[in-house]
Amino acid sequence: MSFLRVDGTKIVDEQGREVVLRGAGLGGWMMMENFISEHFFAEEDAEFFKSLGLNCIRIAVNYHHFEGAINSFWSDFYPDELGLDDQNPRVLKENAFKHLDRAIAACAKHSVYTVIDLHSAPGGQSGGWHADAGIHRPMFWKHKDFQDRVVWLWRELATHYKDNPWVAGYNLLNEPADPTPKSQGLIGLYDRLFQVIREEVKDERHIIFLDGNTFATDFSGFPEDVKDGVRWPNTAFAIHDYAVEGFPGERGEKYEGTPEEIAVIRQKYERKRSWMDERGLCVWNGEWGPVYARKEYDGDQTDKINARRERVLRDQLAIYKEDKLSWSIWLYKDIGFQGMVYVSRDTPYIQHFRDFLSRKHRLAVDAWGKDDTHVKHIYAHIEALIRESVGDPAYLKLYPPLWSVQERVTRVSRTILVAEFLVKEWAEMFRGMDKQQLEELARSFRFENCQKRDGLNQQLRENAGLDLPK
């Protein structure tokens, strides 16, 4: 057991021995509702994770789980309304650290490090669904109070975990999308957070992991003086290296793992990390990994699709192994799309929501890894209308540049607008359930009620070094 730190381009332990962090993001557990919280991740999960030779779990958290104890006035009217936490900002909830403490302790028992990842900030640090703002514009960057609340939250988190060596570090903000010139807003926020964590809390022993701007892809606006380790000491810089070949679409459908295809994947990966490499800085791949087909949706093509996806996985892992890159694949557990383990089809949760999940898939209202085969033609008319109506093509180029016109149309009109009309229907499916029935749904997420994705896990096992110090 040892605190970890950054030494040049490497992560090392207190004796100076290199430690390559290889692991996974835990998933949406602390991003969503509380009713499954006791069952999503337990000691059995940590034990299985360690059995693969993996040594680090990145735990994504939503600020709602920590901030905003509802005062008595609001609780009288809305006793179960999570969103009303925002009415009482910068107030730490009672037992705020209960679930995170339990997960970190379970990992520590099995010699697995953790990284705390602030995945959702007030107002949304990006327009992505995972920022949990409900809109496509990142209001976090427009209102200083949202930023002040994140500074407050990291003061609380760092104070609580300051002396815990099994916390490898803090991932300050997941996939920010700051539209200000040269990432000025993001750089200013990072400076404030360093001041709080390093100087106020005096936590110098935890690594700080910094995502690049525009969904962890752009470091061009970052300051040059970080390379001497004075401005941002003990820091690793986080890329997210998703390969389109591992997702639905033309590139994914044709992938065979040819030298030319692998060269494209390598080129994109090297471009993402080039700013750090040119300055001798430490790189961490905080998210990556393909998604997988499911028999209930993809039928007879499922095995063929997944063989291609596992080929992408293999080729990415080979590149990372060559570079001795620390990485955290997305993700450990879900309901069957990408997880190392996933909820079995015969569990009460899947059985209860099966038809609703099928409709969501058909409508492609989930933004992540969408397959829009059944509805793409509908939204093509909106895209065409926009292109025809905008006089200068240059005006079609909005921030973030990763979102094409087509992507922006589908995100706003389908994964926000259409999805919004389905939320109440999903919520109504819980109505009338007693505590025992809710508990049965929640237990669906326990390790013993999950299936293992063997092909993925075998490749992770083969590529997981035994770099963890004893």
Tab-separated table of C-alpha atoms in Angstrom:
chain	number	residue	atom	x	y	z
A	1	MET	CA	0.000	0.000	0.000
A	2	SER	CA	1.447	3.302	-1.077
A	3	PHE	CA	0.420	6.756	-2.169
A	4	LEU	CA	1.040	7.170	-5.878
A	5	ARG	CA	2.550	10.213	-7.555
A	6	VAL	CA	3.565	11.480	-10.964
A	7	ASP	CA	7.252	11.441	-11.860
A	8	GLY	CA	7.796	12.907	-15.310
A	9	THR	CA	5.831	10.763	-17.740
A	10	LYS	CA	5.260	7.953	-15.240
A	11	ILE	CA	3.140	7.127	-12.221
A	12	VAL	CA	5.250	5.727	-9.385
A	13	ASP	CA	4.819	4.566	-5.797
A	14	GLU	CA	6.546	6.040	-2.746
A	15	GLN	CA	9.649	3.954	-3.459
A	16	GLY	CA	9.858	5.321	-7.011
A	17	ARG	CA	8.749	2.086	-8.694
A	18	GLU	CA	6.606	2.548	-11.787
A	19	VAL	CA	2.929	1.638	-11.434
A	20	VAL	CA	0.818	1.293	-14.576
A	21	LEU	CA	-2.854	1.763	-13.683
A	22	ARG	CA	-5.063	-0.585	-15.643
A	23	GLY	CA	-8.737	-0.727	-14.812
A	24	ALA	CA	-12.232	0.476	-15.578
A	25	GLY	CA	-14.792	3.139	-14.921
A	26	LEU	CA	-17.328	1.761	-12.481
A	27	GLY	CA	-20.348	2.940	-14.477
A	28	GLY	CA	-23.446	4.991	-13.787
A	29	TRP	CA	-23.909	3.899	-10.167
A	30	MET	CA	-23.367	7.255	-8.450
A	31	MET	CA	-24.746	9.194	-11.396
A	32	MET	CA	-28.346	8.103	-11.006
A	33	GLU	CA	-31.093	7.090	-8.607
A	34	ASN	CA	-30.313	5.719	-5.177
A	35	PHE	CA	-32.567	2.670	-5.111
A	36	ILE	CA	-29.844	0.287	-6.379
A	37	SER	CA	-27.038	1.860	-4.369
A	38	GLU	CA	-26.459	-0.985	-1.941
A	39	HIS	CA	-26.205	-3.589	-4.670
A	40	PHE	CA	-24.431	-2.121	-7.705
A	41	PHE	CA	-20.922	-2.496	-6.340
A	42	ALA	CA	-20.018	-4.717	-3.398
A	43	GLU	CA	-17.038	-6.718	-2.185
A	44	GLU	CA	-17.785	-9.547	-4.638
A	45	ASP	CA	-17.365	-7.064	-7.487
A	46	ALA	CA	-14.035	-5.838	-6.150
A	47	GLU	CA	-12.840	-9.415	-5.733
A	48	PHE	CA	-13.746	-10.329	-9.321
A	49	PHE	CA	-12.149	-7.122	-10.625
A	50	LYS	CA	-8.896	-7.933	-8.853
A	51	SER	CA	-8.984	-11.526	-10.135
A	52	LEU	CA	-8.456	-10.149	-13.646
A	53	GLY	CA	-5.213	-8.503	-12.535
A	54	LEU	CA	-6.705	-5.005	-12.744
A	55	ASN	CA	-5.610	-2.450	-10.176
A	56	CYS	CA	-7.713	0.731	-10.435
A	57	ILE	CA	-11.399	1.688	-10.608
A	58	ARG	CA	-12.523	5.152	-11.679
A	59	ILE	CA	-15.691	6.034	-9.764
A	60	ALA	CA	-17.945	8.522	-11.560
A	61	VAL	CA	-19.964	10.692	-9.185
A	62	ASN	CA	-22.772	13.211	-9.589
A	63	TYR	CA	-22.631	16.321	-7.410
A	64	HIS	CA	-26.235	15.631	-6.344
A	65	HIS	CA	-25.061	12.793	-4.105
A	66	PHE	CA	-23.048	15.182	-1.929
A	67	GLU	CA	-24.518	18.669	-2.087
A	68	GLY	CA	-27.817	20.161	-1.051
A	69	ALA	CA	-29.461	18.640	1.977
A	70	ILE	CA	-33.099	19.613	1.444
A	71	ASN	CA	-34.269	21.985	4.151
A	72	SER	CA	-37.457	21.326	6.084
A	73	PHE	CA	-39.547	23.752	4.006
A	74	TRP	CA	-38.868	21.953	0.719
A	75	SER	CA	-38.899	18.454	2.186
A	76	ASP	CA	-42.452	18.987	3.448
A	77	PHE	CA	-43.586	19.441	-0.153
A	78	TYR	CA	-41.151	17.271	-2.102
A	79	PRO	CA	-39.656	14.621	0.214
A	80	ASP	CA	-38.222	12.496	-2.602
A	81	GLU	CA	-37.265	15.118	-5.192
A	82	LEU	CA	-33.542	14.816	-5.919
A	83	GLY	CA	-33.535	17.882	-8.162
A	84	LEU	CA	-34.487	20.147	-5.256
A	85	ASP	CA	-31.013	19.645	-3.830
A	86	ASP	CA	-30.102	22.666	-5.952
A	87	GLN	CA	-32.284	24.823	-3.721
A	88	ASN	CA	-29.739	24.416	-0.928
A	89	PRO	CA	-26.257	24.632	-2.476
A	90	ARG	CA	-22.950	24.254	-0.640
A	91	VAL	CA	-24.547	22.221	2.136
A	92	LEU	CA	-23.097	18.744	2.650
A	93	LYS	CA	-25.670	15.987	2.857
A	94	GLU	CA	-25.884	13.786	5.891
A	95	ASN	CA	-23.983	10.570	5.143
A	96	ALA	CA	-22.756	12.143	1.893
A	97	PHE	CA	-19.742	9.814	1.719
A	98	LYS	CA	-21.508	6.616	2.782
A	99	HIS	CA	-21.618	4.826	-0.574
A	100	LEU	CA	-18.338	6.179	-1.926
A	101	ASP	CA	-16.541	5.218	1.305
A	102	ARG	CA	-17.952	1.713	1.061
A	103	ALA	CA	-16.816	1.256	-2.554
A	104	ILE	CA	-13.343	2.621	-1.867
A	105	ALA	CA	-12.983	0.358	1.183
A	106	ALA	CA	-14.088	-2.713	-0.801
A	107	CYS	CA	-11.504	-1.934	-3.477
A	108	ALA	CA	-8.772	-1.298	-0.903
A	109	LYS	CA	-9.444	-4.662	0.736
A	110	HIS	CA	-8.509	-6.275	-2.580
A	111	SER	CA	-5.553	-3.950	-3.286
A	112	VAL	CA	-7.374	-1.947	-5.955
A	113	TYR	CA	-6.810	1.792	-6.211
A	114	THR	CA	-9.643	4.215	-6.968
A	115	VAL	CA	-9.912	7.520	-8.819
A	116	ILE	CA	-12.758	9.860	-7.839
A	117	ASP	CA	-14.246	11.313	-11.024
A	118	LEU	CA	-16.585	14.315	-10.870
A	119	HIS	CA	-18.726	13.260	-13.803
A	120	SER	CA	-21.581	15.733	-13.422
A	121	ALA	CA	-21.265	19.345	-12.238
A	122	PRO	CA	-23.998	21.930	-11.508
A	123	GLY	CA	-25.332	23.395	-14.746
A	124	GLY	CA	-23.527	20.821	-16.838
A	125	GLN	CA	-19.839	21.148	-17.763
A	126	SER	CA	-20.722	20.028	-21.289
A	127	GLY	CA	-23.823	19.514	-23.359
A	128	GLY	CA	-23.392	15.770	-23.123
A	129	TRP	CA	-26.101	13.624	-21.549
A	130	HIS	CA	-23.630	12.440	-18.920
A	131	ALA	CA	-23.273	15.998	-17.560
A	132	ASP	CA	-26.865	15.597	-16.314
A	133	ALA	CA	-27.984	19.141	-17.139
A	134	GLY	CA	-30.958	18.150	-19.298
A	135	ILE	CA	-29.985	20.578	-22.072
A	136	HIS	CA	-27.336	20.665	-24.769
A	137	ARG	CA	-25.672	23.884	-23.600
A	138	PRO	CA	-23.048	23.809	-20.802
A	139	MET	CA	-24.408	26.461	-18.458
A	140	PHE	CA	-21.638	25.668	-15.966
A	141	TRP	CA	-19.349	28.055	-17.874
A	142	LYS	CA	-21.864	30.915	-17.935
A	143	HIS	CA	-22.559	31.170	-14.216
A	144	LYS	CA	-19.776	31.562	-11.699
A	145	ASP	CA	-21.932	30.200	-8.891
A	146	PHE	CA	-21.923	26.780	-10.559
A	147	GLN	CA	-18.126	26.901	-10.618
A	148	ASP	CA	-17.987	28.063	-6.994
A	149	ARG	CA	-20.039	25.035	-6.003
A	150	VAL	CA	-17.557	22.675	-7.675
A	151	VAL	CA	-14.698	24.380	-5.831
A	152	TRP	CA	-16.667	23.887	-2.604
A	153	LEU	CA	-17.324	20.227	-3.414
A	154	TRP	CA	-13.688	19.409	-4.133
A	155	ARG	CA	-12.700	21.072	-0.861
A	156	GLU	CA	-15.069	18.653	0.886
A	157	LEU	CA	-13.892	15.616	-1.097
A	158	ALA	CA	-10.188	16.352	-0.653
A	159	THR	CA	-10.614	17.019	3.060
A	160	HIS	CA	-12.408	13.706	3.487
A	161	TYR	CA	-9.937	11.581	1.473
A	162	LYS	CA	-6.707	13.475	2.124
A	163	ASP	CA	-5.084	10.665	4.108
A	164	ASN	CA	-6.432	7.678	2.157
A	165	PRO	CA	-3.596	6.086	0.130
A	166	TRP	CA	-5.943	3.772	-1.789
A	167	VAL	CA	-7.431	6.797	-3.531
A	168	ALA	CA	-4.945	7.199	-6.379
A	169	GLY	CA	-6.228	10.660	-7.171
A	170	TYR	CA	-8.928	13.072	-8.223
A	171	ASN	CA	-10.304	13.444	-11.754
A	172	LEU	CA	-11.484	17.033	-11.302
A	173	LEU	CA	-14.026	17.320	-14.133
A	174	ASN	CA	-15.135	14.762	-16.683
A	175	GLU	CA	-15.127	15.784	-20.356
A	176	PRO	CA	-15.445	19.561	-19.987
A	177	ALA	CA	-16.642	21.545	-22.992
A	178	ASP	CA	-15.629	25.125	-22.240
A	179	PRO	CA	-16.507	27.393	-25.197
A	180	THR	CA	-14.351	30.332	-24.061
A	181	PRO	CA	-11.319	31.237	-26.224
A	182	LYS	CA	-8.238	29.125	-25.492
A	183	SER	CA	-10.090	27.260	-22.730
A	184	GLN	CA	-9.774	30.267	-20.429
A	185	GLY	CA	-12.691	29.217	-18.243
A	186	LEU	CA	-11.380	25.686	-17.781
A	187	ILE	CA	-7.808	26.809	-17.035
A	188	GLY	CA	-9.100	29.303	-14.473
A	189	LEU	CA	-11.195	26.607	-12.819
A	190	TYR	CA	-8.271	24.186	-12.674
A	191	ASP	CA	-6.138	26.916	-11.062
A	192	ARG	CA	-8.802	27.487	-8.411
A	193	LEU	CA	-9.125	23.778	-7.689
A	194	PHE	CA	-5.371	23.352	-7.324
A	195	GLN	CA	-5.299	26.260	-4.902
A	196	VAL	CA	-8.015	24.660	-2.779
A	197	ILE	CA	-6.711	21.083	-2.844
A	198	ARG	CA	-2.977	21.729	-2.648
A	199	GLU	CA	-2.835	24.901	-0.536
A	200	GLU	CA	-6.019	25.069	1.573
A	201	VAL	CA	-6.556	21.377	2.240
A	202	LYS	CA	-2.799	20.710	1.913
A	203	ASP	CA	-3.396	17.501	0.009
A	204	GLU	CA	-0.210	17.106	-2.008
A	205	ARG	CA	-0.062	13.316	-2.113
A	206	HIS	CA	-2.962	12.554	-4.426
A	207	ILE	CA	-2.510	12.688	-8.179
A	208	ILE	CA	-4.761	15.141	-9.958
A	209	PHE	CA	-6.061	13.924	-13.309
A	210	LEU	CA	-7.013	16.713	-15.711
A	211	ASP	CA	-9.247	16.110	-18.743
A	212	GLY	CA	-8.516	18.154	-21.817
A	213	ASN	CA	-11.151	20.552	-23.091
A	214	THR	CA	-13.876	19.583	-25.576
A	215	PHE	CA	-14.568	16.124	-24.163
A	216	ALA	CA	-10.941	15.411	-23.165
A	217	THR	CA	-9.597	15.903	-26.693
A	218	ASP	CA	-8.081	19.413	-26.761
A	219	PHE	CA	-5.088	20.608	-24.738
A	220	SER	CA	-4.075	23.406	-27.104
A	221	GLY	CA	-5.185	26.137	-24.697
A	222	PHE	CA	-3.368	24.686	-21.694
A	223	PRO	CA	-0.566	26.832	-20.206
A	224	GLU	CA	3.044	26.104	-21.095
A	225	ASP	CA	4.271	26.476	-17.523
A	226	VAL	CA	2.661	23.210	-16.444
A	227	LYS	CA	5.601	21.270	-17.833
A	228	ASP	CA	7.859	22.295	-14.952
A	229	GLY	CA	5.414	20.888	-12.379
A	230	VAL	CA	5.196	24.167	-10.470
A	231	ARG	CA	1.785	25.432	-11.576
A	232	TRP	CA	0.036	22.051	-11.429
A	233	PRO	CA	2.242	19.626	-9.462
A	234	ASN	CA	1.672	15.878	-9.286
A	235	THR	CA	-0.631	15.872	-12.316
A	236	ALA	CA	-1.542	13.443	-15.085
A	237	PHE	CA	-3.381	14.607	-18.200
A	238	ALA	CA	-6.413	12.591	-19.276
A	239	ILE	CA	-7.392	11.738	-22.819
A	240	HIS	CA	-10.497	9.747	-23.796
A	241	ASP	CA	-9.619	7.453	-26.671
A	242	TYR	CA	-12.865	6.095	-28.073
A	243	ALA	CA	-12.396	4.575	-31.528
A	244	VAL	CA	-15.363	4.974	-33.902
A	245	GLU	CA	-14.504	1.531	-35.251
A	246	GLY	CA	-15.899	0.113	-32.018
A	247	PHE	CA	-19.346	1.667	-32.441
A	248	PRO	CA	-22.374	1.277	-34.738
A	249	GLY	CA	-21.755	2.852	-38.121
A	250	GLU	CA	-19.958	2.217	-41.382
A	251	ARG	CA	-16.437	2.100	-39.919
A	252	GLY	CA	-17.490	-0.350	-37.240
A	253	GLU	CA	-19.382	-2.589	-39.643
A	254	LYS	CA	-16.331	-3.053	-41.879
A	255	TYR	CA	-13.506	-3.326	-39.341
A	256	GLU	CA	-11.179	-6.288	-39.893
A	257	GLY	CA	-8.071	-5.196	-38.038
A	258	THR	CA	-5.919	-4.646	-41.126
A	259	PRO	CA	-2.587	-2.830	-40.740
A	260	GLU	CA	-4.145	0.196	-42.426
A	261	GLU	CA	-7.096	0.243	-40.026
A	262	ILE	CA	-4.846	-0.158	-36.991
A	263	ALA	CA	-2.675	2.691	-38.280
A	264	VAL	CA	-5.744	4.969	-38.310
A	265	ILE	CA	-6.590	4.063	-34.710
A	266	ARG	CA	-2.981	4.651	-33.666
A	267	GLN	CA	-2.797	7.998	-35.479
A	268	LYS	CA	-5.889	9.326	-33.698
A	269	TYR	CA	-4.605	8.123	-30.327
A	270	GLU	CA	-1.193	9.718	-30.866
A	271	ARG	CA	-2.790	13.001	-31.919
A	272	LYS	CA	-4.827	13.108	-28.694
A	273	ARG	CA	-1.731	12.733	-26.529
A	274	SER	CA	0.707	14.707	-28.661
A	275	TRP	CA	0.547	17.934	-26.589
A	276	MET	CA	1.671	16.029	-23.488
A	277	ASP	CA	4.308	14.005	-25.318
A	278	GLU	CA	5.881	17.156	-26.730
A	279	ARG	CA	6.276	18.480	-23.162
A	280	GLY	CA	7.236	15.306	-21.342
A	281	LEU	CA	4.006	15.061	-19.325
A	282	CYS	CA	2.167	12.058	-17.882
A	283	VAL	CA	-0.796	10.722	-19.904
A	284	TRP	CA	-3.733	8.716	-18.566
A	285	ASN	CA	-6.467	7.300	-20.810
A	286	GLY	CA	-9.505	7.904	-18.616
A	287	GLU	CA	-12.094	6.376	-20.971
A	288	TRP	CA	-12.087	4.136	-24.018
A	289	GLY	CA	-13.619	0.911	-25.274
A	290	PRO	CA	-16.127	-0.440	-27.795
A	291	VAL	CA	-19.820	-1.162	-27.303
A	292	TYR	CA	-21.426	-4.544	-27.937
A	293	ALA	CA	-24.398	-5.952	-29.791
A	294	ARG	CA	-27.256	-7.652	-27.934
A	295	LYS	CA	-29.240	-10.608	-29.205
A	296	GLU	CA	-32.580	-9.024	-28.292
A	297	TYR	CA	-31.802	-6.166	-30.700
A	298	ASP	CA	-29.229	-7.501	-33.173
A	299	GLY	CA	-30.381	-11.103	-33.522
A	300	ASP	CA	-28.271	-13.456	-35.641
A	301	GLN	CA	-25.692	-10.725	-36.303
A	302	THR	CA	-24.782	-10.366	-32.622
A	303	ASP	CA	-21.777	-12.699	-32.570
A	304	LYS	CA	-20.332	-11.320	-35.806
A	305	ILE	CA	-20.678	-7.745	-34.597
A	306	ASN	CA	-19.090	-8.539	-31.262
A	307	ALA	CA	-16.187	-10.355	-32.885
A	308	ARG	CA	-15.394	-7.124	-34.757
A	309	ARG	CA	-15.751	-5.061	-31.587
A	310	GLU	CA	-13.382	-7.379	-29.707
A	311	ARG	CA	-10.914	-6.981	-32.576
A	312	VAL	CA	-10.945	-3.222	-32.012
A	313	LEU	CA	-10.456	-3.858	-28.281
A	314	ARG	CA	-7.476	-6.115	-28.968
A	315	ASP	CA	-5.839	-3.621	-31.317
A	316	GLN	CA	-6.246	-0.702	-28.922
A	317	LEU	CA	-4.837	-2.743	-26.030
A	318	ALA	CA	-1.790	-3.669	-28.108
A	319	ILE	CA	-1.066	0.019	-28.730
A	320	TYR	CA	-1.476	0.876	-25.051
A	321	LYS	CA	0.720	-2.015	-23.943
A	322	GLU	CA	3.498	-0.856	-26.225
A	323	ASP	CA	3.361	2.606	-24.608
A	324	LYS	CA	2.934	1.276	-21.035
A	325	LEU	CA	-0.112	3.527	-20.884
A	326	SER	CA	-2.279	3.745	-17.772
A	327	TRP	CA	-5.916	3.287	-18.803
A	328	SER	CA	-9.459	2.972	-17.508
A	329	ILE	CA	-11.867	1.256	-19.894
A	330	TRP	CA	-15.517	2.300	-19.866
A	331	LEU	CA	-17.047	0.380	-18.061
A	332	TYR	CA	-17.324	-2.257	-15.346
A	333	LYS	CA	-21.089	-2.844	-14.998
A	334	ASP	CA	-24.252	-1.943	-16.930
A	335	ILE	CA	-27.377	-3.587	-18.349
A	336	GLY	CA	-25.683	-5.178	-21.358
A	337	PHE	CA	-24.205	-2.611	-23.727
A	338	GLN	CA	-20.576	-2.197	-22.725
A	339	GLY	CA	-19.931	-3.639	-19.277
A	340	MET	CA	-17.412	-6.235	-18.177
A	341	VAL	CA	-20.365	-7.639	-16.268
A	342	TYR	CA	-24.011	-6.874	-16.964
A	343	VAL	CA	-27.422	-7.538	-15.486
A	344	SER	CA	-28.805	-10.925	-16.547
A	345	ARG	CA	-31.787	-11.017	-18.876
A	346	ASP	CA	-33.905	-13.054	-16.453
A	347	THR	CA	-33.619	-10.635	-13.511
A	348	PRO	CA	-36.649	-8.695	-12.227
A	349	TYR	CA	-35.171	-5.370	-13.455
A	350	ILE	CA	-34.698	-6.486	-17.056
A	351	GLN	CA	-37.987	-8.369	-17.135
A	352	HIS	CA	-39.904	-5.380	-15.796
A	353	PHE	CA	-38.374	-2.844	-18.177
A	354	ARG	CA	-37.771	-5.107	-21.193
A	355	ASP	CA	-40.411	-3.610	-23.490
A	356	PHE	CA	-39.579	-0.045	-22.495
A	357	LEU	CA	-35.851	-0.617	-23.076
A	358	SER	CA	-36.622	-2.125	-26.465
A	359	ARG	CA	-38.642	0.937	-27.449
A	360	LYS	CA	-35.849	3.241	-26.288
A	361	HIS	CA	-33.406	1.307	-28.438
A	362	ARG	CA	-35.657	1.438	-31.484
A	363	LEU	CA	-36.162	5.192	-31.067
A	364	ALA	CA	-32.410	5.717	-30.424
A	365	VAL	CA	-33.168	8.171	-27.626
A	366	ASP	CA	-30.064	7.176	-25.670
A	367	ALA	CA	-27.204	9.296	-26.967
A	368	TRP	CA	-24.442	6.844	-26.088
A	369	GLY	CA	-23.515	4.335	-28.776
A	370	LYS	CA	-26.820	4.853	-30.541
A	371	ASP	CA	-27.991	2.770	-33.482
A	372	ASP	CA	-30.382	5.054	-35.340
A	373	THR	CA	-31.215	2.615	-38.148
A	374	HIS	CA	-34.979	2.804	-37.536
A	375	VAL	CA	-35.298	6.590	-37.193
A	376	LYS	CA	-32.405	8.217	-39.044
A	377	HIS	CA	-34.574	9.076	-42.037
A	378	ILE	CA	-36.927	11.120	-39.843
A	379	TYR	CA	-34.249	13.452	-38.521
A	380	ALA	CA	-32.570	13.748	-41.910
A	381	HIS	CA	-35.383	16.143	-42.892
A	382	ILE	CA	-34.536	18.489	-40.006
A	383	GLU	CA	-30.849	18.400	-40.925
A	384	ALA	CA	-31.681	19.169	-44.556
A	385	LEU	CA	-33.907	22.074	-43.537
A	386	ILE	CA	-31.107	23.612	-41.478
A	387	ARG	CA	-28.534	23.234	-44.242
A	388	GLU	CA	-30.893	24.740	-46.790
A	389	SER	CA	-31.872	27.640	-44.527
A	390	VAL	CA	-28.444	28.787	-43.373
A	391	GLY	CA	-26.915	31.119	-45.925
A	392	ASP	CA	-23.236	30.673	-45.136
A	393	PRO	CA	-21.903	27.138	-44.478
A	394	ALA	CA	-19.458	28.659	-41.998
A	395	TYR	CA	-22.419	29.391	-39.709
A	396	LEU	CA	-23.077	25.670	-39.451
A	397	LYS	CA	-19.850	25.232	-37.502
A	398	LEU	CA	-20.769	25.656	-33.851
A	399	TYR	CA	-19.025	24.656	-30.647
A	400	PRO	CA	-18.237	21.916	-29.864
A	401	PRO	CA	-16.734	21.089	-33.280
A	402	LEU	CA	-17.103	17.362	-32.555
A	403	TRP	CA	-20.836	17.806	-33.109
A	404	SER	CA	-21.675	17.919	-36.799
A	405	VAL	CA	-25.004	19.348	-37.917
A	406	GLN	CA	-26.386	15.825	-37.966
A	407	GLU	CA	-25.080	15.096	-34.469
A	408	ARG	CA	-26.467	18.326	-33.056
A	409	VAL	CA	-29.885	17.689	-34.603
A	410	THR	CA	-30.103	14.190	-33.159
A	411	ARG	CA	-28.856	15.236	-29.716
A	412	VAL	CA	-31.311	18.117	-29.386
A	413	SER	CA	-34.377	16.746	-31.121
A	414	ARG	CA	-34.101	13.062	-30.315
A	415	THR	CA	-31.982	12.389	-27.221
A	416	ILE	CA	-33.331	15.431	-25.356
A	417	LEU	CA	-36.743	16.372	-26.782
A	418	VAL	CA	-38.167	12.935	-27.580
A	419	ALA	CA	-36.488	11.388	-24.542
A	420	GLU	CA	-38.065	14.019	-22.305
A	421	PHE	CA	-41.521	12.708	-23.135
A	422	LEU	CA	-40.534	9.197	-22.052
A	423	VAL	CA	-39.222	10.100	-18.603
A	424	LYS	CA	-42.560	10.160	-16.804
A	425	GLU	CA	-43.613	6.891	-18.377
A	426	TRP	CA	-40.424	5.255	-17.088
A	427	ALA	CA	-40.974	6.731	-13.628
A	428	GLU	CA	-44.585	5.503	-13.594
A	429	MET	CA	-43.310	1.953	-13.958
A	430	PHE	CA	-42.188	2.160	-10.328
A	431	ARG	CA	-45.537	3.386	-9.053
A	432	GLY	CA	-47.324	1.081	-6.635
A	433	MET	CA	-44.260	-1.001	-5.805
A	434	ASP	CA	-43.652	-1.729	-2.155
A	435	LYS	CA	-40.214	-1.855	-0.556
A	436	GLN	CA	-39.841	-5.580	-1.162
A	437	GLN	CA	-40.550	-5.222	-4.885
A	438	LEU	CA	-38.118	-2.307	-5.181
A	439	GLU	CA	-35.514	-4.359	-3.356
A	440	GLU	CA	-35.991	-7.190	-5.854
A	441	LEU	CA	-35.404	-4.775	-8.721
A	442	ALA	CA	-32.308	-3.389	-7.015
A	443	ARG	CA	-30.853	-6.826	-6.313
A	444	SER	CA	-30.822	-7.463	-10.047
A	445	PHE	CA	-27.581	-5.452	-10.073
A	446	ARG	CA	-25.773	-7.664	-7.564
A	447	PHE	CA	-22.707	-9.478	-8.866
A	448	GLU	CA	-24.304	-12.916	-8.559
A	449	ASN	CA	-27.182	-11.738	-10.766
A	450	CYS	CA	-24.902	-10.530	-13.540
A	451	GLN	CA	-23.351	-12.184	-16.575
A	452	LYS	CA	-19.685	-11.804	-17.478
A	453	ARG	CA	-18.545	-10.630	-20.883
A	454	ASP	CA	-15.919	-13.327	-21.274
A	455	GLY	CA	-14.197	-12.142	-24.440
A	456	LEU	CA	-13.684	-8.644	-23.042
A	457	ASN	CA	-12.563	-9.910	-19.640
A	458	GLN	CA	-10.085	-12.356	-21.128
A	459	GLN	CA	-8.431	-9.616	-23.150
A	460	LEU	CA	-8.259	-7.349	-20.109
A	461	ARG	CA	-6.731	-10.178	-18.070
A	462	GLU	CA	-4.095	-10.781	-20.725
A	463	ASN	CA	-3.176	-7.102	-20.794
A	464	ALA	CA	-3.307	-6.380	-17.057
A	465	GLY	CA	0.180	-6.186	-15.656
A	466	LEU	CA	0.914	-7.008	-12.052
A	467	ASP	CA	2.302	-3.523	-11.426
A	468	LEU	CA	0.600	-2.934	-8.100
A	469	PRO	CA	3.136	-2.701	-5.285
A	470	LYS	CA	2.708	-5.227	-2.498
